[in-house]
mmCIF file of C-alpha atoms in Angstrom:
data_model
loop_
_atom_site.group_PDB
_atom_site.id
_atom_site.type_symbol
_atom_site.label_atom_id
_atom_site.label_comp_id
_atom_site.label_asym_id
_atom_site.label_seq_id
_atom_site.Cartn_x
_atom_site.Cartn_y
_atom_site.Cartn_z
ATOM 1 C CA MET V 1 213.417 -19.926 -120.667
ATOM 2 C CA LEU V 2 209.157 -19.308 -121.652
ATOM 3 C CA SER V 3 209.905 -21.512 -124.622
ATOM 4 C CA ALA V 4 210.913 -24.357 -122.332
ATOM 5 C CA TYR V 5 206.996 -24.572 -121.375
ATOM 6 C CA GLY V 6 206.063 -23.317 -124.329
ATOM 7 C CA PHE V 7 207.236 -26.038 -126.289
ATOM 8 C CA PRO V 8 205.174 -28.667 -124.347
ATOM 9 C CA PHE V 9 202.047 -26.682 -124.198
ATOM 10 C CA LEU V 10 201.780 -26.255 -128.003
ATOM 11 C CA LEU V 11 202.907 -29.265 -128.908
ATOM 12 C CA ALA V 12 200.378 -30.981 -126.930
ATOM 13 C CA ALA V 13 197.462 -28.378 -127.569
ATOM 14 C CA LEU V 14 198.387 -29.289 -131.434
ATOM 15 C CA VAL V 15 198.290 -33.169 -131.577
ATOM 16 C CA SER V 16 195.005 -32.828 -129.656
ATOM 17 C CA TYR V 17 193.922 -30.648 -131.486
ATOM 18 C CA ILE V 18 194.531 -33.034 -134.772
ATOM 19 C CA LEU V 19 194.090 -36.115 -132.876
ATOM 20 C CA THR V 20 190.443 -35.530 -131.464
ATOM 21 C CA PRO V 21 188.228 -35.772 -134.648
ATOM 22 C CA TYR V 22 190.057 -39.563 -135.146
ATOM 23 C CA ILE V 23 189.143 -40.179 -131.871
ATOM 24 C CA LYS V 24 185.507 -38.661 -132.082
ATOM 25 C CA THR V 25 185.535 -41.371 -134.799
ATOM 26 C CA LEU V 26 186.923 -44.578 -133.058
ATOM 27 C CA ALA V 27 184.264 -44.136 -129.880
ATOM 28 C CA PHE V 28 181.117 -44.622 -132.177
ATOM 29 C CA LYS V 29 183.566 -47.571 -133.674
ATOM 30 C CA ILE V 30 184.142 -49.335 -130.566
ATOM 31 C CA GLY V 31 180.805 -48.201 -128.464
ATOM 32 C CA ALA V 32 182.504 -45.916 -126.272
ATOM 33 C CA ILE V 33 179.272 -43.563 -125.903
ATOM 34 C CA ASP V 34 177.149 -41.693 -123.533
ATOM 35 C CA LYS V 35 173.217 -42.382 -124.021
ATOM 36 C CA PRO V 36 171.395 -39.501 -122.326
ATOM 37 C CA ASP V 37 168.805 -40.249 -119.511
ATOM 38 C CA ASN V 38 166.918 -38.229 -117.143
ATOM 39 C CA ARG V 39 169.681 -36.993 -114.889
ATOM 40 C CA LYS V 40 172.578 -35.973 -117.779
ATOM 41 C CA VAL V 41 171.881 -32.867 -119.741
ATOM 42 C CA HIS V 42 172.597 -33.990 -123.512
ATOM 43 C CA LYS V 43 169.959 -35.126 -125.474
ATOM 44 C CA LYS V 44 171.642 -37.354 -127.895
ATOM 45 C CA ILE V 45 174.258 -39.975 -128.147
ATOM 46 C CA MET V 46 177.412 -38.288 -127.359
ATOM 47 C CA PRO V 47 181.462 -40.339 -128.141
ATOM 48 C CA ARG V 48 182.878 -40.243 -124.809
ATOM 49 C CA LEU V 49 186.430 -41.389 -125.675
ATOM 50 C CA GLY V 50 187.802 -37.704 -125.617
ATOM 51 C CA GLY V 51 190.191 -38.117 -122.940
ATOM 52 C CA LEU V 52 192.574 -40.579 -124.989
ATOM 53 C CA ALA V 53 193.275 -37.423 -127.239
ATOM 54 C CA ILE V 54 194.551 -35.577 -124.055
ATOM 55 C CA TYR V 55 196.628 -38.686 -123.198
ATOM 56 C CA ILE V 56 198.371 -39.016 -126.216
ATOM 57 C CA ALA V 57 198.955 -35.268 -126.585
ATOM 58 C CA PHE V 58 200.162 -35.503 -123.076
ATOM 59 C CA MET V 59 202.926 -38.099 -123.389
ATOM 60 C CA ILE V 60 204.182 -37.422 -126.501
ATOM 61 C CA ALA V 61 204.742 -33.808 -125.117
ATOM 62 C CA ALA V 62 205.753 -35.121 -121.817
ATOM 63 C CA VAL V 63 208.175 -37.358 -123.705
ATOM 64 C CA ALA V 64 209.863 -35.029 -125.756
ATOM 65 C CA SER V 65 210.689 -32.167 -123.562
ATOM 66 C CA LEU V 66 211.928 -34.004 -120.438
ATOM 67 C CA GLU V 67 214.486 -36.200 -119.307
ATOM 68 C CA LEU V 68 213.181 -39.843 -118.489
ATOM 69 C CA THR V 69 214.134 -40.423 -115.066
ATOM 70 C CA LYS V 70 212.940 -42.937 -112.838
ATOM 71 C CA ASP V 71 210.443 -40.839 -111.544
ATOM 72 C CA ILE V 72 208.885 -39.096 -114.491
ATOM 73 C CA VAL V 73 208.891 -42.936 -115.850
ATOM 74 C CA GLY V 74 206.692 -44.050 -112.797
ATOM 75 C CA ILE V 75 204.212 -40.604 -113.224
ATOM 76 C CA LEU V 76 203.874 -41.386 -116.861
ATOM 77 C CA LEU V 77 203.487 -45.359 -116.336
ATOM 78 C CA GLY V 78 201.254 -44.512 -113.433
ATOM 79 C CA GLY V 79 199.070 -41.926 -115.967
ATOM 80 C CA SER V 80 199.231 -44.721 -118.710
ATOM 81 C CA VAL V 81 197.401 -47.162 -116.218
ATOM 82 C CA ILE V 82 194.727 -44.595 -115.341
ATOM 83 C CA ALA V 83 193.886 -43.895 -119.139
ATOM 84 C CA ILE V 84 193.574 -47.592 -119.918
ATOM 85 C CA VAL V 85 190.982 -47.913 -116.881
ATOM 86 C CA GLY V 86 189.505 -45.127 -118.626
ATOM 87 C CA VAL V 87 189.168 -46.641 -122.113
ATOM 88 C CA LEU V 88 187.736 -49.985 -120.363
ATOM 89 C CA ASP V 89 185.361 -48.224 -118.598
ATOM 90 C CA GLU V 90 184.141 -46.306 -121.964
ATOM 91 C CA LYS V 91 183.795 -49.224 -123.252
ATOM 92 C CA TYR V 92 182.485 -52.030 -121.028
ATOM 93 C CA GLN V 93 181.145 -49.495 -118.462
ATOM 94 C CA LEU V 94 183.166 -51.107 -115.166
ATOM 95 C CA PRO V 95 181.194 -51.651 -111.858
ATOM 96 C CA ALA V 96 182.336 -49.163 -109.584
ATOM 97 C CA LYS V 97 184.511 -51.062 -107.471
ATOM 98 C CA VAL V 98 186.481 -52.156 -110.399
ATOM 99 C CA LYS V 99 187.451 -48.612 -111.543
ATOM 100 C CA LEU V 100 188.452 -48.045 -107.778
ATOM 101 C CA LEU V 101 190.742 -51.096 -108.236
ATOM 102 C CA GLY V 102 192.034 -49.164 -110.785
ATOM 103 C CA GLN V 103 192.796 -46.113 -109.397
ATOM 104 C CA ILE V 104 194.745 -47.694 -106.434
ATOM 105 C CA PHE V 105 196.616 -49.789 -108.479
ATOM 106 C CA ALA V 106 197.347 -46.749 -110.716
ATOM 107 C CA ALA V 107 198.279 -44.735 -107.199
ATOM 108 C CA CYS V 108 200.434 -47.838 -106.135
ATOM 109 C CA VAL V 109 202.389 -47.235 -109.316
ATOM 110 C CA LEU V 110 203.732 -44.193 -107.800
ATOM 111 C CA VAL V 111 204.742 -45.349 -104.190
ATOM 112 C CA ALA V 112 206.622 -48.251 -106.639
ATOM 113 C CA PHE V 113 208.735 -45.490 -108.010
ATOM 114 C CA ASP V 114 209.136 -43.660 -104.173
ATOM 115 C CA ILE V 115 207.202 -41.049 -105.455
ATOM 116 C CA ARG V 116 205.020 -40.323 -101.947
ATOM 117 C CA ILE V 117 203.948 -38.017 -99.547
ATOM 118 C CA GLU V 118 206.820 -38.062 -96.680
ATOM 119 C CA TRP V 119 206.741 -34.444 -95.530
ATOM 120 C CA LEU V 120 204.599 -31.550 -95.203
ATOM 121 C CA ASN V 121 205.311 -28.328 -93.864
ATOM 122 C CA ASN V 122 204.961 -27.239 -90.235
ATOM 123 C CA PRO V 123 202.879 -23.552 -90.435
ATOM 124 C CA PHE V 124 205.423 -22.572 -87.454
ATOM 125 C CA GLY V 125 208.380 -23.548 -88.408
ATOM 126 C CA GLY V 126 210.017 -27.316 -89.277
ATOM 127 C CA TYR V 127 208.413 -30.549 -91.072
ATOM 128 C CA PHE V 128 206.156 -32.925 -89.934
ATOM 129 C CA TYR V 129 207.875 -36.314 -91.084
ATOM 130 C CA LEU V 130 205.419 -39.078 -92.296
ATOM 131 C CA ASN V 131 208.571 -41.604 -93.181
ATOM 132 C CA GLU V 132 206.388 -44.295 -91.852
ATOM 133 C CA TRP V 133 205.117 -46.810 -94.563
ATOM 134 C CA PHE V 134 201.565 -47.006 -92.890
ATOM 135 C CA ILE V 135 200.753 -43.092 -93.036
ATOM 136 C CA SER V 136 203.369 -42.303 -96.379
ATOM 137 C CA ILE V 137 201.898 -45.146 -98.563
ATOM 138 C CA PRO V 138 198.475 -44.767 -97.624
ATOM 139 C CA LEU V 139 197.885 -40.617 -97.595
ATOM 140 C CA THR V 140 199.616 -40.923 -101.031
ATOM 141 C CA ILE V 141 196.705 -43.576 -102.355
ATOM 142 C CA PHE V 142 194.430 -41.761 -100.665
ATOM 143 C CA TRP V 143 195.475 -38.197 -102.288
ATOM 144 C CA VAL V 144 195.836 -39.206 -106.038
ATOM 145 C CA ILE V 145 191.998 -41.503 -105.739
ATOM 146 C CA SER V 146 190.439 -38.177 -104.341
ATOM 147 C CA PHE V 147 192.296 -35.794 -107.272
ATOM 148 C CA THR V 148 191.145 -38.756 -109.938
ATOM 149 C CA ASN V 149 187.018 -39.101 -109.014
ATOM 150 C CA VAL V 150 186.850 -35.159 -107.828
ATOM 151 C CA VAL V 151 187.471 -34.095 -111.847
ATOM 152 C CA ASN V 152 185.350 -37.103 -112.867
ATOM 153 C CA LEU V 153 182.037 -36.186 -110.764
ATOM 154 C CA ILE V 154 182.294 -32.453 -111.935
ATOM 155 C CA ASP V 155 181.873 -33.901 -115.651
ATOM 156 C CA GLY V 156 178.590 -32.763 -115.955
ATOM 157 C CA LEU V 157 178.419 -30.025 -118.843
ATOM 158 C CA ASP V 158 180.034 -29.856 -122.329
ATOM 159 C CA GLY V 159 183.325 -27.974 -121.173
ATOM 160 C CA LEU V 160 183.317 -27.531 -117.852
ATOM 161 C CA ALA V 161 185.180 -30.176 -116.418
ATOM 162 C CA ALA V 162 187.932 -29.330 -119.294
ATOM 163 C CA GLY V 163 187.835 -25.756 -119.082
ATOM 164 C CA VAL V 164 188.375 -26.056 -114.863
ATOM 165 C CA SER V 165 191.283 -28.479 -115.327
ATOM 166 C CA ALA V 166 193.554 -26.331 -117.703
ATOM 167 C CA ILE V 167 192.862 -23.223 -115.456
ATOM 168 C CA ALA V 168 193.915 -25.169 -112.629
ATOM 169 C CA SER V 169 196.804 -26.381 -114.967
ATOM 170 C CA MET V 170 197.829 -23.271 -115.666
ATOM 171 C CA THR V 171 197.531 -21.687 -112.174
ATOM 172 C CA VAL V 172 200.180 -24.395 -110.782
ATOM 173 C CA ILE V 173 202.628 -23.693 -114.153
ATOM 174 C CA LEU V 174 202.265 -19.717 -113.073
ATOM 175 C CA VAL V 175 203.566 -21.432 -109.286
ATOM 176 C CA ALA V 176 206.221 -23.945 -110.694
ATOM 177 C CA VAL V 177 207.804 -21.420 -113.076
ATOM 178 C CA GLN V 178 207.636 -18.833 -110.416
ATOM 179 C CA MET V 179 209.635 -20.896 -107.569
ATOM 180 C CA GLY V 180 212.055 -22.508 -110.263
ATOM 181 C CA TYR V 181 210.011 -26.017 -110.392
ATOM 182 C CA TYR V 182 210.855 -26.760 -113.700
ATOM 183 C CA HIS V 183 210.001 -30.123 -114.240
ATOM 184 C CA ILE V 184 206.727 -29.387 -112.743
ATOM 185 C CA ALA V 185 206.049 -26.811 -114.665
ATOM 186 C CA VAL V 186 206.751 -29.032 -118.174
ATOM 187 C CA MET V 187 204.454 -31.687 -117.245
ATOM 188 C CA THR V 188 202.242 -29.391 -116.691
ATOM 189 C CA ALA V 189 202.257 -27.379 -119.331
ATOM 190 C CA ALA V 190 202.072 -30.484 -121.457
ATOM 191 C CA LEU V 191 198.615 -31.661 -119.294
ATOM 192 C CA ALA V 192 197.667 -28.019 -119.997
ATOM 193 C CA GLY V 193 197.793 -28.079 -124.137
ATOM 194 C CA GLY V 194 196.451 -32.045 -124.339
ATOM 195 C CA ILE V 195 193.035 -29.864 -122.411
ATOM 196 C CA ILE V 196 192.638 -26.783 -124.276
ATOM 197 C CA GLY V 197 193.667 -28.505 -127.874
ATOM 198 C CA PHE V 198 190.674 -30.620 -126.944
ATOM 199 C CA ILE V 199 188.150 -27.716 -125.615
ATOM 200 C CA ARG V 200 187.511 -26.745 -128.903
ATOM 201 C CA TYR V 201 185.314 -29.953 -129.362
ATOM 202 C CA ASN V 202 184.210 -29.811 -126.103
ATOM 203 C CA PHE V 203 182.649 -26.333 -125.050
ATOM 204 C CA ASN V 204 179.360 -25.986 -125.801
ATOM 205 C CA PRO V 205 177.803 -27.763 -127.947
ATOM 206 C CA ALA V 206 180.084 -30.094 -127.661
ATOM 207 C CA THR V 207 180.933 -33.046 -130.503
ATOM 208 C CA ILE V 208 182.742 -35.024 -127.827
ATOM 209 C CA PHE V 209 182.823 -35.959 -124.155
ATOM 210 C CA MET V 210 186.358 -36.670 -122.577
ATOM 211 C CA GLY V 211 184.515 -39.259 -120.344
ATOM 212 C CA ASP V 212 186.067 -41.282 -117.509
ATOM 213 C CA THR V 213 189.584 -41.309 -119.640
ATOM 214 C CA GLY V 214 189.548 -37.599 -119.402
ATOM 215 C CA SER V 215 188.756 -36.956 -116.715
ATOM 216 C CA MET V 216 190.533 -39.642 -114.631
ATOM 217 C CA PHE V 217 194.163 -39.217 -116.475
ATOM 218 C CA ILE V 218 193.603 -35.164 -115.562
ATOM 219 C CA GLY V 219 192.750 -35.434 -112.071
ATOM 220 C CA TYR V 220 195.548 -38.414 -111.653
ATOM 221 C CA MET V 221 198.296 -36.413 -113.300
ATOM 222 C CA LEU V 222 197.450 -33.026 -111.232
ATOM 223 C CA ALA V 223 197.739 -35.284 -108.210
ATOM 224 C CA ALA V 224 201.089 -37.439 -109.428
ATOM 225 C CA ILE V 225 202.124 -33.817 -110.346
ATOM 226 C CA SER V 226 201.967 -32.606 -106.567
ATOM 227 C CA VAL V 227 203.344 -35.331 -104.954
ATOM 228 C CA TYR V 228 206.202 -35.330 -107.152
ATOM 229 C CA GLY V 229 206.689 -31.410 -106.798
ATOM 230 C CA ALA V 230 206.231 -32.498 -102.731
ATOM 231 C CA VAL V 231 209.169 -34.884 -103.179
ATOM 232 C CA LYS V 232 211.388 -33.184 -104.847
ATOM 233 C CA THR V 233 210.843 -29.626 -103.549
ATOM 234 C CA ALA V 234 210.159 -30.844 -99.290
ATOM 235 C CA ALA V 235 207.252 -28.096 -99.644
ATOM 236 C CA THR V 236 203.482 -28.181 -99.010
ATOM 237 C CA VAL V 237 202.823 -25.562 -101.807
ATOM 238 C CA ALA V 238 203.276 -28.566 -104.039
ATOM 239 C CA LEU V 239 200.347 -30.386 -102.689
ATOM 240 C CA ILE V 240 198.177 -27.339 -101.490
ATOM 241 C CA VAL V 241 198.445 -25.174 -104.473
ATOM 242 C CA PRO V 242 196.343 -27.884 -106.954
ATOM 243 C CA ALA V 243 194.118 -27.956 -103.851
ATOM 244 C CA ILE V 244 192.780 -25.040 -103.697
ATOM 245 C CA ALA V 245 192.675 -24.328 -107.762
ATOM 246 C CA LEU V 246 190.619 -27.540 -107.972
ATOM 247 C CA GLY V 247 188.472 -25.959 -105.108
ATOM 248 C CA LEU V 248 185.606 -26.080 -106.954
ATOM 249 C CA PRO V 249 184.945 -29.766 -107.865
ATOM 250 C CA ILE V 250 186.592 -30.747 -104.507
ATOM 251 C CA MET V 251 183.954 -28.781 -102.557
ATOM 252 C CA ASP V 252 181.242 -29.954 -104.743
ATOM 253 C CA THR V 253 182.374 -33.303 -104.311
ATOM 254 C CA ALA V 254 182.311 -33.101 -100.173
ATOM 255 C CA PHE V 255 179.079 -31.429 -100.661
ATOM 256 C CA ALA V 256 177.664 -34.255 -102.866
ATOM 257 C CA ILE V 257 178.688 -36.745 -99.996
ATOM 258 C CA MET V 258 177.501 -34.590 -96.938
ATOM 259 C CA ARG V 259 173.933 -34.125 -99.023
ATOM 260 C CA ARG V 260 173.681 -37.933 -99.789
ATOM 261 C CA TYR V 261 174.512 -39.339 -96.576
ATOM 262 C CA SER V 262 172.125 -36.462 -94.649
ATOM 263 C CA ASN V 263 169.646 -37.881 -96.904
ATOM 264 C CA GLY V 264 170.466 -41.880 -96.354
ATOM 265 C CA ARG V 265 171.021 -42.212 -99.799
ATOM 266 C CA PRO V 266 174.254 -44.228 -100.787
ATOM 267 C CA ILE V 267 177.266 -42.220 -101.236
ATOM 268 C CA PHE V 268 177.931 -43.330 -104.921
ATOM 269 C CA GLN V 269 174.752 -43.219 -106.008
ATOM 270 C CA PRO V 270 174.615 -40.173 -108.758
ATOM 271 C CA ASP V 271 172.239 -37.311 -108.104
ATOM 272 C CA LYS V 272 171.068 -33.904 -109.599
ATOM 273 C CA GLY V 273 172.616 -31.996 -106.365
ATOM 274 C CA HIS V 274 176.110 -30.972 -108.114
ATOM 275 C CA LEU V 275 176.253 -27.159 -108.267
ATOM 276 C CA HIS V 276 176.016 -27.632 -112.297
ATOM 277 C CA HIS V 277 172.552 -29.172 -111.866
ATOM 278 C CA ARG V 278 171.789 -26.051 -109.491
ATOM 279 C CA LEU V 279 172.693 -23.480 -111.817
ATOM 280 C CA LEU V 280 170.656 -24.772 -114.851
ATOM 281 C CA ALA V 281 167.578 -25.054 -112.353
ATOM 282 C CA MET V 282 168.129 -21.301 -111.580
ATOM 283 C CA GLY V 283 167.809 -20.464 -115.237
ATOM 284 C CA MET V 284 171.176 -20.470 -116.468
ATOM 285 C CA ASN V 285 171.929 -22.281 -120.029
ATOM 286 C CA GLN V 286 174.724 -24.204 -120.108
ATOM 287 C CA LYS V 287 177.515 -21.693 -120.936
ATOM 288 C CA GLN V 288 176.137 -19.374 -118.795
ATOM 289 C CA ALA V 289 176.745 -22.080 -115.996
ATOM 290 C CA VAL V 290 180.354 -23.315 -117.231
ATOM 291 C CA LEU V 291 181.406 -19.678 -117.523
ATOM 292 C CA LEU V 292 180.258 -18.399 -114.110
ATOM 293 C CA MET V 293 182.223 -21.734 -112.957
ATOM 294 C CA TYR V 294 185.259 -20.816 -114.961
ATOM 295 C CA ALA V 295 185.513 -17.449 -113.075
ATOM 296 C CA ILE V 296 184.947 -18.873 -109.851
ATOM 297 C CA THR V 297 188.147 -21.316 -110.598
ATOM 298 C CA ALA V 298 190.151 -18.522 -111.725
ATOM 299 C CA VAL V 299 189.548 -16.557 -108.273
ATOM 300 C CA LEU V 300 190.585 -19.697 -106.863
ATOM 301 C CA GLY V 301 193.771 -19.828 -108.855
ATOM 302 C CA ILE V 302 194.609 -16.398 -108.354
ATOM 303 C CA ALA V 303 193.805 -17.116 -104.368
ATOM 304 C CA ALA V 304 196.236 -20.330 -104.702
ATOM 305 C CA VAL V 305 199.353 -18.235 -106.344
ATOM 306 C CA LEU V 306 198.562 -15.111 -103.273
ATOM 307 C CA TRP V 307 198.746 -18.439 -100.869
ATOM 308 C CA ALA V 308 202.150 -19.562 -102.430
ATOM 309 C CA GLU V 309 203.360 -15.963 -101.702
ATOM 310 C CA PHE V 310 202.520 -16.395 -97.833
ATOM 311 C CA ASP V 311 203.315 -18.481 -95.059
ATOM 312 C CA GLY V 312 201.527 -18.898 -91.676
ATOM 313 C CA PHE V 313 199.201 -16.913 -90.685
ATOM 314 C CA TYR V 314 198.163 -15.396 -93.773
ATOM 315 C CA ALA V 315 198.094 -18.449 -95.842
ATOM 316 C CA ALA V 316 195.531 -19.848 -93.435
ATOM 317 C CA LEU V 317 193.554 -16.598 -93.713
ATOM 318 C CA ILE V 318 193.421 -16.907 -97.429
ATOM 319 C CA ILE V 319 191.971 -20.806 -97.173
ATOM 320 C CA ALA V 320 189.848 -19.605 -94.209
ATOM 321 C CA VAL V 321 188.266 -17.191 -96.621
ATOM 322 C CA ILE V 322 187.960 -19.517 -99.387
ATOM 323 C CA ILE V 323 186.153 -22.137 -98.022
ATOM 324 C CA THR V 324 183.551 -19.424 -95.974
ATOM 325 C CA ALA V 325 182.556 -18.100 -99.393
ATOM 326 C CA VAL V 326 182.110 -21.506 -100.853
ATOM 327 C CA ALA V 327 180.088 -22.636 -97.452
ATOM 328 C CA VAL V 328 178.330 -19.304 -97.710
ATOM 329 C CA GLY V 329 177.093 -19.873 -101.591
ATOM 330 C CA ALA V 330 176.435 -23.291 -101.594
ATOM 331 C CA LYS V 331 174.213 -22.912 -98.755
ATOM 332 C CA LYS V 332 172.269 -20.048 -100.797
ATOM 333 C CA ILE V 333 171.971 -22.227 -103.858
ATOM 334 C CA GLY V 334 170.627 -25.347 -102.320
ATOM 335 C CA ILE V 335 173.295 -27.565 -102.894
ATOM 336 C CA LEU V 336 172.958 -29.676 -99.858
ATOM 337 C CA ASN V 337 169.540 -30.248 -100.963
ATOM 338 C CA ASP V 338 167.818 -33.396 -102.082
ATOM 339 C CA ARG V 339 167.460 -32.676 -105.821
#
């Protein structure tokens, strides 16, 4: 059975590893580059189309490993839409509103294929049914857009978003295998493999960035896989596990919104108050900051696996401890301050 998950992982890793240098050449050729400025950490022009290698690697591995049912086709089609939006953004620097419309459209692809959140577990027994379209559809779209953007917002240091996403993906694979969710495990293995193959070129000192193509695609796929898991298993664990595993970028995004709002700044205006910026300001170099955030994500991943083993009070306690620890740590390093 392990070979069923190992094949898509290794295939995607190999394709991504081989393809990335060619994508780098393509990025320079079409002008998909990232120029340094006072908010960014890198000091030279960088190609930013690396996510295309992750996308292609995932698609090849997924198609080679899965039966193309209606659900799977819907997920692959939605992922293709978000990848196209990302590539266009790398080339033309799309306005935020245009990217948001593209994200909404990609999320609507899932809904069109009946992949949407229709129930949640009640911790005290039974389910909360969300069958009404005016609840289920907006919730699904919000969920997908949120995941799509949290990975994008943490993509600020070499290898950071890729590594955090890879660890989160491995967490989802462990829980999926443990609970017998075959299709979820295979799709996530293909995603993790594509990311791992790319990290070789993205870890400090990076030679290529994943760009919005990569960060939005990874976030979208983790969201789509989680919703698909909830549909197929009627278990909220499919939604919560990736949310816990991605707790670091989710919390960082939440703190960014709070920080900008409290200081009277536009919520979507970039700043240098993100966690990775604060770690650098404390004297860490890029590698140290990234490795620390990897370690935090790994701890969150372990917590997610433990959460999947429990129900009710103990599961809620694990989440409460995580949120409290992150909030205390964020306050100590001044992440809520306007920097």
